[in-house]
Structure formats: structure tokens, C-alpha cells
Amino acid sequence: MRTVLHELELVAVSTRLPADGETARIALGAYGPRGRGDHLDLPAFATDPRQAPGIPTHLRKRIDRFSAVAYLAVAEALATLTAEQRPAADRIGLFLANTRAGWSYGEPELGLLVHSGAESMHAYQATAWFPAAAQGEITIELDLRGCAKTTSGSESGFGEALWLARDALERGAIDLAVVGAAESLVTGFVLRDWAQQHPLPDSGPAEGAVVFALRRPSGSPAVVLGELRHRADGTGPDGIGPDGSWVPTLAAAVRLHRSVGRPATGSESVALGGGYWITVIPMKERTVNTVLSETTVTGDYAAVARHELVIPGPVADVFEMTRDVTRWSEYMPAVTAAAFRSESTDGDLVEITAEANNQKHTWQSRRTVDRAAWTIDFSRVGAVEPLLSMEGRWQFIAGEDGTRAVLTHRYATTSQDSLDFYGDATRSNATRDLEGLAEYFSTKANR
């Protein structure tokens, strides 16, 4: 059963990055870009990371530079976990972005193939292709048996890795996701990507690894990553696209690392490239006023779900903001469209389009509005199987600290799977709706 996660708890982070000013001189030779001279000095490790003390001896001769830094970062992140934070091996997943790496091992071997024939190549290269794949080497060496993926989008790879990690956590396939980016441009062959007429990048490391260990939120996390979002046009929240980095996926992971490492001065949206972005939320900023949720099974495939939150605003204003469905998209993240089909002083018919469990749904609800009691009763019109019925109430109660909003759903379905689906959707959307309403009144309405 999927449980939609709008936050992920960060339990560990580890980096393997070159020091400021550290460079590696790359001989361009026969395989490098034309018109760039004999060599380039890249922001990379001056010493081959495969020779680092933490690399097992039997790995050194068969892995690439980026696999070495990835291995060191993942091993360090896992080593910092407590016994409570580290689940069994088959419950740990690994998700790594890699777009410009693997050639410091492959290029020499392919050169031998071209110039001396197949017999001169190392059998490991010839039979395994991409022998340096970090994800495979790490999962085998560290005995990580959960699901594992490699992403390779040149701009979006790191965001896609986070997306896959969250999906695995939502599905309950794993309990801990190690997700990050590992890259290495330390070879002339890869540098051929930049034609002579194009300027070389001027920011970010050209080699390194950054990984984050994430899980479902526990009782008191230090930092959580808020909702991961994506825009198909390739931009983030501020129109952020490619940033001129040597390796955009690695640069995005570095940005996220810097954000989670800063003192808690407020939530921050971090662009991850390729239209992905995520919010970093320091724990001390998170309000203690959290949504109270309770779901009670009332019969075969039927349940009542109750959600409650204090909204920092006057009851009349909170009520009217909720009654006016045309404004729902301002603070309800799941709602993409909402409109009145008919309207009167004591009730209305509304049409809503919203996302639930990663699916888009459109439906109509008939509502009864009672301004004296500050309630709005609703009932879905023409429910279609597997949903048999969906009805409920918004209730608003004035208090000293604001308005206590209580949202109740009563629903019946045709199967246990359907009951679970609508239970997850109701809990997820009700929580987000109430939190969005509270955020609106605590920030936007007071500007």
C-alpha cells in the first residue's frame, strides 16, 4: 500500500569533493577536444581517488574514479547512522545520478581496442561494459540488497534519482534511501562534448560525489526535505535552468548539501536541474501546530476520516476562503482547477480537478453552506465504482489562537484496495489542504 510522502527526513549526508582551488591536469591527447591545447586544469581531485585508503584493495583496479568517490561517500553516510536509523540490508536502496563519468577506466581500454585489437583489452571491459558503474559496485561491496537505480539525465539526473527514491519509500519497498550524484570529467574523451566555439563551464566541481540518506519522517527530525516538484518546461521555482556548471547533476547535489548545512534561517527552495526542485525545512522552523488525523473503519470497505488544524486567522475569513472554491488553487497544492457550476446563499454545486495518489481526478460536489454554524457539508455527485459514496463536512470553530478547522470525510468503496486508495488520497490531500490554508493565513494574507 502506497503512503504519499510530502516530506522526507534527512538522517545523514556525506560528500567527497575536491578542496577549493584543487585541480587535476588532464592531458587532452588524441581523444580530447580540438583547439583547447594539450591539457586542461579541472576542479577535480589532484590524486586519483581510487588510491584513497578507504577503497578496498580488490576494487582499485576495476573501478572508475567516480565509483571510488561514490563508494567513499555512501560508506561514510551509512557509517554515521545509529542502529535505529539503519534497517536490514534488503531495506536499503541506492539511487545515483551519473551523466559524465566512467571513462577514466573505459577510455584507455577503448583506445587499446581501436589501436591494438580486441585481444589487447582487459576482459573485464570487454565482457561487462561500463565496468565502473558505481551503483553496482557499491551495492555488492556494501551488501545493500534493496532496490537500486542509476539515472543519467544531463540536467535532471539528480532530481530523477530523488524522485525514484521517494517512490520506493512511498511504496514501502525500502525503509532507507541513499540518493545522490557521482561524476567525473577527468578524461579528454568526455571533454569533447564542448566544441571549440563553445565556452567551457566556469562553476562547480568537475568530479566528486554527494549523497543523502533519507527515510520517512520520524518524531523529531533535524531537517526534512519538503515536497519534491517538477515542471515539464525544465525550469524550477524561479525559472532556474542549466547553470553553467561542469556537471549540473553534481552541482545540484552540492547546492542541496549547502542548503541543509546552513543555519536554520527559514525554508529554502533548491533547484535540482531539469525542472526539479525541493524545499529544505529546518526542524525548528516547523510549527508544533500539526494536522491531527484519525481514520476509523465503519463497515465493510467503508471509513470515516477526520483531520483537524488550527488556522491563524479569524473564523469568518477562514470560512469564506474555504467556501470560495475558485481560490482553492492558491493554497491547496493538489487542486489544479475548481469552479462553481451553480451558487446560492445556502448551497452550491462545484466542480473540482485535483491530484490524488499521483492520478488526476475531476468530480462534482453538492454543498450546503451554513454561515451561522460555520459549516460546509459536501457530497460527491454521481460517484463511480470503485467509489460508492463520498461525503463530509468542513467545520470552523473560533478560538483564542485562531480558527480550529475540522475536515471530515465519510466514504464507501467496493474493495479493500479501493478503501486503501481513497484512504491514502483523503489523508494526503486533507493534510496538505489544511496546512496550505494555515500557511496562507500566516504568511500571504498578512503581507
Short mmCIF file of C-alpha atoms in Angstrom, two decimals:
data_model
loop_
_atom_site.label_atom_id
_atom_site.label_comp_id
_atom_site.label_asym_id
_atom_site.label_seq_id
_atom_site.Cartn_x
_atom_site.Cartn_y
_atom_site.Cartn_z
CA MET A 1 0.00 0.00 0.00
CA ARG A 2 1.41 3.39 -1.00
CA THR A 3 1.58 6.17 1.59
CA VAL A 4 2.13 9.51 -0.13
CA LEU A 5 5.12 11.33 1.37
CA HIS A 6 5.30 15.10 1.20
CA GLU A 7 8.34 15.23 3.44
CA LEU A 8 11.46 13.08 3.75
CA GLU A 9 13.65 13.03 6.82
CA LEU A 10 17.36 13.59 6.25
CA VAL A 11 19.33 11.28 8.55
CA ALA A 12 22.82 11.55 7.02
CA VAL A 13 24.74 13.38 4.32
CA SER A 14 28.25 12.78 3.04
CA THR A 15 30.43 14.40 0.39
CA ARG A 16 33.63 13.64 -1.44
CA LEU A 17 34.58 16.84 -3.24
CA PRO A 18 37.89 18.45 -4.23
CA ALA A 19 39.13 21.23 -1.98
CA ASP A 20 38.72 24.84 -3.07
CA GLY A 21 41.40 25.55 -5.63
CA GLU A 22 42.36 21.87 -6.06
CA THR A 23 42.79 20.85 -9.70
CA ALA A 24 43.66 17.85 -11.81
CA ARG A 25 45.61 18.36 -15.03
CA ILE A 26 44.01 16.44 -17.89
CA ALA A 27 46.06 15.56 -20.94
CA LEU A 28 43.78 16.01 -23.93
CA GLY A 29 45.77 13.86 -26.34
CA ALA A 30 44.17 12.12 -29.30
CA TYR A 31 40.75 11.80 -27.67
CA GLY A 32 40.34 15.28 -26.26
CA PRO A 33 38.56 18.32 -27.74
CA ARG A 34 40.23 20.14 -30.60
CA GLY A 35 41.52 23.66 -30.16
CA ARG A 36 41.84 23.50 -26.36
CA GLY A 37 45.58 22.95 -26.22
CA ASP A 38 47.45 19.98 -24.81
CA HIS A 39 45.79 19.94 -21.41
CA LEU A 40 43.12 21.40 -19.13
CA ASP A 41 43.17 22.01 -15.38
CA LEU A 42 39.83 20.93 -13.94
CA PRO A 43 38.34 21.43 -10.45
CA ALA A 44 38.90 17.79 -9.54
CA PHE A 45 41.00 15.62 -7.23
CA ALA A 46 44.71 16.07 -7.81
CA THR A 47 45.28 12.49 -6.62
CA ASP A 48 43.38 9.59 -8.12
CA PRO A 49 40.57 8.81 -5.60
CA ARG A 50 40.90 5.11 -6.38
CA GLN A 51 44.04 5.16 -4.25
CA ALA A 52 42.26 6.54 -1.18
CA PRO A 53 42.74 4.43 1.99
CA GLY A 54 39.01 3.66 2.25
CA ILE A 55 38.85 1.87 -1.11
CA PRO A 56 39.11 -1.93 -0.77
CA THR A 57 42.25 -3.18 -2.50
CA HIS A 58 40.38 -5.61 -4.72
CA LEU A 59 38.26 -2.76 -6.14
CA ARG A 60 41.01 -0.35 -7.12
CA LYS A 61 41.94 -1.92 -10.43
CA ARG A 62 38.43 -2.41 -11.76
CA ILE A 63 36.56 0.78 -10.89
CA ASP A 64 36.43 4.29 -12.24
CA ARG A 65 37.31 7.47 -10.38
CA PHE A 66 33.65 8.42 -9.89
CA SER A 67 32.88 4.97 -8.49
CA ALA A 68 35.63 5.48 -5.94
CA VAL A 69 34.26 8.81 -4.68
CA ALA A 70 30.73 7.43 -4.69
CA TYR A 71 31.79 4.40 -2.69
CA LEU A 72 33.57 6.57 -0.10
CA ALA A 73 30.58 8.91 0.26
CA VAL A 74 28.00 6.12 0.62
CA ALA A 75 30.14 4.13 3.06
CA GLU A 76 30.67 7.23 5.20
CA ALA A 77 26.96 8.13 5.23
CA LEU A 78 25.97 4.62 6.31
CA ALA A 79 28.70 4.53 8.96
CA THR A 80 27.23 7.60 10.67
CA LEU A 81 23.80 6.00 11.16
CA THR A 82 22.69 4.70 14.52
CA ALA A 83 21.39 1.15 14.89
CA GLU A 84 17.85 2.55 14.94
CA GLN A 85 18.40 4.51 11.72
CA ARG A 86 19.95 1.67 9.73
CA PRO A 87 17.50 -1.04 8.61
CA ALA A 88 18.29 -4.50 7.31
CA ALA A 89 20.30 -4.79 4.09
CA ASP A 90 17.25 -5.64 1.97
CA ARG A 91 15.51 -2.46 3.15
CA ILE A 92 18.24 -0.06 1.99
CA GLY A 93 18.04 1.34 -1.55
CA LEU A 94 20.64 3.19 -3.60
CA PHE A 95 19.81 5.82 -6.26
CA LEU A 96 22.68 7.57 -8.01
CA ALA A 97 22.80 10.15 -10.80
CA ASN A 98 25.67 9.74 -13.25
CA THR A 99 25.89 11.53 -16.60
CA ARG A 100 29.56 12.32 -17.32
CA ALA A 101 31.55 9.57 -15.70
CA GLY A 102 33.00 6.13 -16.22
CA TRP A 103 35.57 6.99 -18.86
CA SER A 104 38.77 7.21 -16.85
CA TYR A 105 38.62 3.40 -16.88
CA GLY A 106 36.93 3.00 -20.25
CA GLU A 107 38.91 5.40 -22.42
CA PRO A 108 42.31 3.63 -22.16
CA GLU A 109 40.70 0.25 -22.78
CA LEU A 110 38.75 1.52 -25.80
CA GLY A 111 41.96 3.09 -27.10
CA LEU A 112 43.56 -0.34 -27.00
CA LEU A 113 40.58 -1.76 -28.87
CA VAL A 114 40.94 0.81 -31.64
CA HIS A 115 44.71 0.71 -31.99
CA SER A 116 45.68 -2.82 -30.99
CA GLY A 117 42.60 -5.01 -31.38
CA ALA A 118 40.16 -6.72 -29.06
CA GLU A 119 42.77 -9.10 -27.64
CA SER A 120 44.59 -6.21 -26.02
CA MET A 121 41.57 -5.08 -23.99
CA HIS A 122 41.07 -6.19 -20.42
CA ALA A 123 38.43 -8.91 -20.30
CA TYR A 124 36.54 -7.03 -17.61
CA GLN A 125 35.94 -4.13 -20.01
CA ALA A 126 35.08 -6.40 -22.91
CA THR A 127 32.55 -8.55 -21.05
CA ALA A 128 30.98 -6.18 -18.51
CA TRP A 129 30.82 -2.82 -20.38
CA PHE A 130 30.63 0.21 -18.19
CA PRO A 131 32.64 -1.72 -15.64
CA ALA A 132 32.85 1.27 -13.35
CA ALA A 133 29.12 1.55 -12.60
CA ALA A 134 29.09 2.93 -9.08
CA GLN A 135 25.64 1.68 -8.13
CA GLY A 136 26.50 -1.94 -8.88
CA GLU A 137 29.93 -1.88 -7.28
CA ILE A 138 28.61 -0.23 -4.11
CA THR A 139 25.58 -2.45 -3.61
CA ILE A 140 27.73 -5.56 -3.99
CA GLU A 141 30.62 -4.38 -1.83
CA LEU A 142 28.44 -2.92 0.96
CA ASP A 143 25.79 -5.65 0.69
CA LEU A 144 22.86 -3.30 0.01
CA ARG A 145 20.02 -5.51 -1.18
CA GLY A 146 17.15 -3.08 -1.64
CA CYS A 147 16.08 -1.61 -4.96
CA ALA A 148 18.77 0.37 -6.78
CA LYS A 149 18.74 2.65 -9.83
CA THR A 150 21.12 4.78 -11.88
CA THR A 151 19.77 7.92 -13.55
CA SER A 152 21.53 9.76 -16.33
CA GLY A 153 19.60 12.90 -17.34
CA SER A 154 22.22 15.53 -18.15
CA GLU A 155 20.28 18.24 -16.27
CA SER A 156 17.59 16.25 -14.47
CA GLY A 157 19.53 13.18 -13.27
CA PHE A 158 19.76 14.15 -9.60
CA GLY A 159 16.11 15.21 -9.41
CA GLU A 160 15.11 11.94 -11.06
CA ALA A 161 17.17 9.98 -8.54
CA LEU A 162 15.35 11.74 -5.68
CA TRP A 163 12.02 11.08 -7.39
CA LEU A 164 12.75 7.35 -7.64
CA ALA A 165 13.96 7.23 -4.03
CA ARG A 166 10.77 8.88 -2.79
CA ASP A 167 8.68 6.49 -4.89
CA ALA A 168 10.41 3.47 -3.34
CA LEU A 169 9.84 4.85 0.17
CA GLU A 170 6.18 5.58 -0.61
CA ARG A 171 5.61 2.06 -1.90
CA GLY A 172 7.20 0.60 1.21
CA ALA A 173 9.83 -1.16 -0.92
CA ILE A 174 12.60 0.18 1.33
CA ASP A 175 12.99 1.94 4.67
CA LEU A 176 16.13 3.94 3.86
CA ALA A 177 17.11 5.55 0.55
CA VAL A 178 20.68 6.60 -0.15
CA VAL A 179 20.43 9.05 -3.04
CA GLY A 180 22.97 11.33 -4.66
CA ALA A 181 25.15 12.23 -7.64
CA ALA A 182 28.63 10.96 -8.52
CA GLU A 183 30.52 12.31 -11.51
CA SER A 184 34.00 12.65 -13.02
CA LEU A 185 35.11 14.59 -16.08
CA VAL A 186 38.73 13.58 -15.67
CA THR A 187 39.27 12.33 -19.21
CA GLY A 188 39.76 14.06 -22.53
CA PHE A 189 37.15 11.87 -24.21
CA VAL A 190 34.25 13.33 -22.20
CA LEU A 191 35.56 16.87 -22.69
CA ARG A 192 34.91 16.51 -26.41
CA ASP A 193 31.31 17.46 -25.57
CA TRP A 194 32.36 21.10 -25.62
CA ALA A 195 33.09 22.15 -29.18
CA GLN A 196 35.81 24.72 -29.79
CA GLN A 197 33.33 27.53 -30.43
CA HIS A 198 31.55 26.97 -27.09
CA PRO A 199 32.94 28.36 -23.85
CA LEU A 200 33.87 25.89 -21.16
CA PRO A 201 31.83 25.84 -17.93
CA ASP A 202 33.13 28.02 -15.14
CA SER A 203 31.41 26.82 -11.96
CA GLY A 204 31.00 23.74 -9.80
CA PRO A 205 33.29 20.75 -9.32
CA ALA A 206 34.18 18.54 -12.29
CA GLU A 207 34.49 15.47 -10.06
CA GLY A 208 33.02 14.27 -6.80
CA ALA A 209 30.08 12.69 -5.01
CA VAL A 210 27.33 13.93 -2.68
CA VAL A 211 24.85 11.51 -1.10
CA PHE A 212 21.90 11.87 1.26
CA ALA A 213 20.33 9.17 3.44
CA LEU A 214 16.56 9.67 3.58
CA ARG A 215 13.63 7.93 5.24
CA ARG A 216 10.01 8.52 6.18
CA PRO A 217 9.69 11.27 8.81
CA SER A 218 10.06 10.17 12.43
CA GLY A 219 9.01 12.01 15.56
CA SER A 220 11.73 14.67 15.72
CA PRO A 221 13.89 15.05 12.60
CA ALA A 222 16.54 17.77 12.49
CA VAL A 223 15.93 18.58 8.81
CA VAL A 224 13.25 17.45 6.40
CA LEU A 225 13.08 17.82 2.65
CA GLY A 226 9.68 19.14 1.68
CA GLU A 227 7.66 18.28 -1.38
CA LEU A 228 9.68 17.37 -4.47
CA ARG A 229 8.22 19.06 -7.53
CA HIS A 230 8.81 19.04 -11.26
CA ARG A 231 7.93 21.33 -14.15
CA ALA A 232 7.89 19.91 -17.65
CA ASP A 233 9.33 23.09 -19.15
CA GLY A 234 12.65 22.36 -17.40
CA THR A 235 12.59 25.30 -15.00
CA GLY A 236 12.41 25.40 -11.24
CA PRO A 237 10.50 27.77 -8.95
CA ASP A 238 12.38 30.85 -10.15
CA GLY A 239 12.87 29.87 -13.76
CA ILE A 240 16.21 28.23 -12.98
CA GLY A 241 17.58 26.16 -15.81
CA PRO A 242 21.12 24.98 -16.67
CA ASP A 243 23.60 26.91 -14.55
CA GLY A 244 26.86 26.63 -16.48
CA SER A 245 28.34 24.03 -14.13
CA TRP A 246 30.89 21.47 -15.22
CA VAL A 247 28.44 18.72 -14.21
CA PRO A 248 24.91 20.03 -13.50
CA THR A 249 23.81 16.91 -11.58
CA LEU A 250 26.75 17.17 -9.18
CA ALA A 251 26.29 20.93 -8.86
CA ALA A 252 22.63 20.40 -7.89
CA ALA A 253 23.60 17.89 -5.20
CA VAL A 254 26.18 20.36 -3.89
CA ARG A 255 23.53 23.11 -3.73
CA LEU A 256 21.23 20.86 -1.72
CA HIS A 257 24.08 19.89 0.61
CA ARG A 258 24.92 23.54 1.26
CA SER A 259 21.29 24.33 1.95
CA VAL A 260 20.81 21.58 4.53
CA GLY A 261 24.11 22.57 6.17
CA ARG A 262 23.21 26.22 6.67
CA PRO A 263 21.87 27.53 9.99
CA ALA A 264 18.09 27.40 10.20
CA THR A 265 17.06 30.79 8.82
CA GLY A 266 13.91 29.63 7.04
CA SER A 267 12.68 27.22 4.42
CA GLU A 268 14.54 27.32 1.12
CA SER A 269 13.64 26.08 -2.35
CA VAL A 270 16.60 24.40 -4.03
CA ALA A 271 16.71 23.93 -7.80
CA LEU A 272 17.86 20.45 -8.76
CA GLY A 273 18.04 20.90 -12.54
CA GLY A 274 15.78 19.71 -15.34
CA GLY A 275 12.72 21.34 -13.77
CA TYR A 276 13.01 19.59 -10.39
CA TRP A 277 13.18 21.47 -7.11
CA ILE A 278 12.73 20.65 -3.45
CA THR A 279 12.21 22.58 -0.22
CA VAL A 280 14.58 22.31 2.74
CA ILE A 281 12.76 22.79 6.04
CA PRO A 282 14.79 23.15 9.24
CA MET A 283 13.00 21.35 12.06
CA LYS A 284 12.98 24.31 14.41
CA GLU A 285 11.01 26.28 11.83
CA ARG A 286 8.27 23.70 11.61
CA THR A 287 5.24 24.65 13.62
CA VAL A 288 4.11 22.49 16.51
CA ASN A 289 0.61 23.05 15.16
CA THR A 290 0.45 19.84 13.10
CA VAL A 291 -2.56 18.22 11.50
CA LEU A 292 -4.35 15.75 13.77
CA SER A 293 -5.58 12.78 11.73
CA GLU A 294 -7.83 9.89 12.64
CA THR A 295 -9.37 7.23 10.36
CA THR A 296 -11.99 4.78 11.62
CA VAL A 297 -13.29 1.79 9.66
CA THR A 298 -17.09 1.82 9.90
CA GLY A 299 -18.04 -1.28 7.92
CA ASP A 300 -17.02 -3.47 5.00
CA TYR A 301 -14.88 -1.19 2.82
CA ALA A 302 -16.16 1.99 4.49
CA ALA A 303 -14.46 4.52 6.76
CA VAL A 304 -14.59 7.96 8.36
CA ALA A 305 -11.50 10.19 8.28
CA ARG A 306 -11.17 13.27 10.49
CA HIS A 307 -8.45 15.91 10.12
CA GLU A 308 -8.01 18.97 12.32
CA LEU A 309 -5.69 22.00 12.40
CA VAL A 310 -5.68 25.47 13.98
CA ILE A 311 -5.65 28.15 11.27
CA PRO A 312 -4.12 31.51 12.32
CA GLY A 313 -7.00 33.69 11.11
CA PRO A 314 -10.49 34.96 12.06
CA VAL A 315 -13.22 32.37 11.68
CA ALA A 316 -15.22 34.43 9.17
CA ASP A 317 -12.20 34.93 6.92
CA VAL A 318 -11.09 31.29 7.14
CA PHE A 319 -14.64 30.14 6.41
CA GLU A 320 -15.03 32.38 3.38
CA MET A 321 -11.61 31.42 1.99
CA THR A 322 -12.65 27.76 2.17
CA ARG A 323 -16.16 28.36 0.80
CA ASP A 324 -14.84 30.12 -2.32
CA VAL A 325 -13.57 27.18 -4.36
CA THR A 326 -12.20 29.49 -7.05
CA ARG A 327 -9.40 30.36 -4.60
CA TRP A 328 -8.52 26.78 -3.60
CA SER A 329 -5.60 26.55 -6.01
CA GLU A 330 -3.95 29.45 -4.12
CA TYR A 331 -3.29 27.26 -1.09
CA MET A 332 -4.32 23.67 -1.90
CA PRO A 333 -1.31 22.04 -3.63
CA ALA A 334 -3.30 19.14 -5.12
CA VAL A 335 -6.03 21.29 -6.73
CA THR A 336 -5.44 22.24 -10.34
CA ALA A 337 -8.91 23.68 -11.09
CA ALA A 338 -12.11 24.46 -9.17
CA ALA A 339 -15.25 26.34 -10.20
CA PHE A 340 -18.88 26.99 -9.23
CA ARG A 341 -21.44 25.33 -11.52
CA SER A 342 -24.32 26.88 -9.59
CA GLU A 343 -24.42 29.04 -6.49
CA SER A 344 -26.98 30.30 -3.93
CA THR A 345 -26.89 31.76 -0.44
CA ASP A 346 -27.28 28.37 1.27
CA GLY A 347 -25.54 26.00 -1.11
CA ASP A 348 -23.83 25.38 -4.41
CA LEU A 349 -22.63 22.84 -6.96
CA VAL A 350 -18.87 22.86 -7.56
CA GLU A 351 -16.52 21.06 -9.95
CA ILE A 352 -13.00 20.19 -8.77
CA THR A 353 -9.95 18.78 -10.52
CA ALA A 354 -7.20 17.56 -8.23
CA GLU A 355 -4.34 15.07 -7.98
CA ALA A 356 -4.64 12.09 -5.66
CA ASN A 357 -2.05 9.32 -5.37
CA ASN A 358 -0.31 10.67 -8.49
CA GLN A 359 -3.55 10.49 -10.52
CA LYS A 360 -5.72 13.38 -11.72
CA HIS A 361 -9.44 13.23 -10.87
CA THR A 362 -12.39 15.51 -11.73
CA TRP A 363 -15.69 15.38 -9.87
CA GLN A 364 -18.68 17.48 -8.81
CA SER A 365 -19.88 18.03 -5.25
CA ARG A 366 -23.12 19.47 -3.97
CA ARG A 367 -22.58 21.61 -0.88
CA THR A 368 -24.78 23.07 1.87
CA VAL A 369 -23.43 26.27 3.43
CA ASP A 370 -24.39 27.35 6.97
CA ARG A 371 -22.81 30.69 7.84
CA ALA A 372 -24.36 30.77 11.30
CA ALA A 373 -22.76 27.46 12.32
CA TRP A 374 -19.65 27.99 10.15
CA THR A 375 -20.09 24.63 8.39
CA ILE A 376 -19.97 23.41 4.79
CA ASP A 377 -21.44 19.96 4.10
CA PHE A 378 -20.50 18.29 0.82
CA SER A 379 -21.48 15.16 -1.12
CA ARG A 380 -19.96 13.88 -4.33
CA VAL A 381 -22.38 13.74 -7.24
CA GLY A 382 -22.51 10.55 -9.31
CA ALA A 383 -19.75 8.58 -7.61
CA VAL A 384 -18.38 5.87 -9.90
CA GLU A 385 -17.20 2.44 -8.76
CA PRO A 386 -14.98 1.51 -7.04
CA LEU A 387 -16.08 4.60 -5.07
CA LEU A 388 -19.66 4.16 -3.90
CA SER A 389 -20.03 7.39 -1.95
CA MET A 390 -18.01 10.31 -0.60
CA GLU A 391 -19.42 12.99 1.67
CA GLY A 392 -18.26 15.08 4.57
CA ARG A 393 -18.10 18.42 6.33
CA TRP A 394 -15.89 21.43 6.85
CA GLN A 395 -16.42 22.87 10.35
CA PHE A 396 -14.81 26.05 11.72
CA ILE A 397 -14.62 26.89 15.41
CA ALA A 398 -13.40 30.27 16.67
CA GLY A 399 -10.65 30.14 19.32
CA GLU A 400 -8.12 32.35 21.07
CA ASP A 401 -5.27 31.33 18.76
CA GLY A 402 -7.29 31.43 15.53
CA THR A 403 -9.80 29.09 13.96
CA ARG A 404 -9.93 25.36 14.53
CA ALA A 405 -10.72 23.77 11.18
CA VAL A 406 -12.13 20.23 11.20
CA LEU A 407 -12.43 18.37 7.89
CA THR A 408 -14.34 15.07 7.93
CA HIS A 409 -14.79 12.56 5.09
CA ARG A 410 -17.14 9.57 5.06
CA TYR A 411 -16.62 7.19 2.17
CA ALA A 412 -17.51 3.69 0.98
CA THR A 413 -15.87 1.58 -1.73
CA THR A 414 -16.15 -1.85 -3.33
CA SER A 415 -12.88 -3.47 -2.14
CA GLN A 416 -10.08 -3.26 0.39
CA ASP A 417 -7.65 -1.97 -2.24
CA SER A 418 -10.09 0.80 -3.13
CA LEU A 419 -10.60 1.64 0.52
CA ASP A 420 -6.83 1.92 0.96
CA PHE A 421 -6.54 4.08 -2.17
CA TYR A 422 -9.18 6.58 -1.08
CA GLY A 423 -7.88 6.49 2.48
CA ASP A 424 -4.41 7.46 1.32
CA ALA A 425 -5.77 10.11 -1.04
CA THR A 426 -8.06 11.62 1.60
CA ARG A 427 -5.34 11.70 4.27
CA SER A 428 -2.74 13.16 1.92
CA ASN A 429 -4.92 15.85 0.38
CA ALA A 430 -6.71 16.81 3.61
CA THR A 431 -3.36 17.25 5.36
CA ARG A 432 -1.96 19.35 2.54
CA ASP A 433 -5.15 21.41 2.22
CA LEU A 434 -5.22 22.30 5.91
CA GLU A 435 -1.51 23.04 6.02
CA GLY A 436 -1.84 25.19 2.89
CA LEU A 437 -4.74 27.10 4.45
CA ALA A 438 -2.72 27.69 7.62
CA GLU A 439 0.31 28.84 5.63
CA TYR A 440 -1.86 31.23 3.62
CA PHE A 441 -3.15 32.97 6.72
CA SER A 442 0.22 33.00 8.48
CA THR A 443 2.14 34.47 5.53
CA LYS A 444 0.38 35.58 2.36
CA ALA A 445 -2.70 37.13 3.94
CA ASN A 446 -0.54 39.19 6.32
CA ARG A 447 1.80 40.75 3.78
#
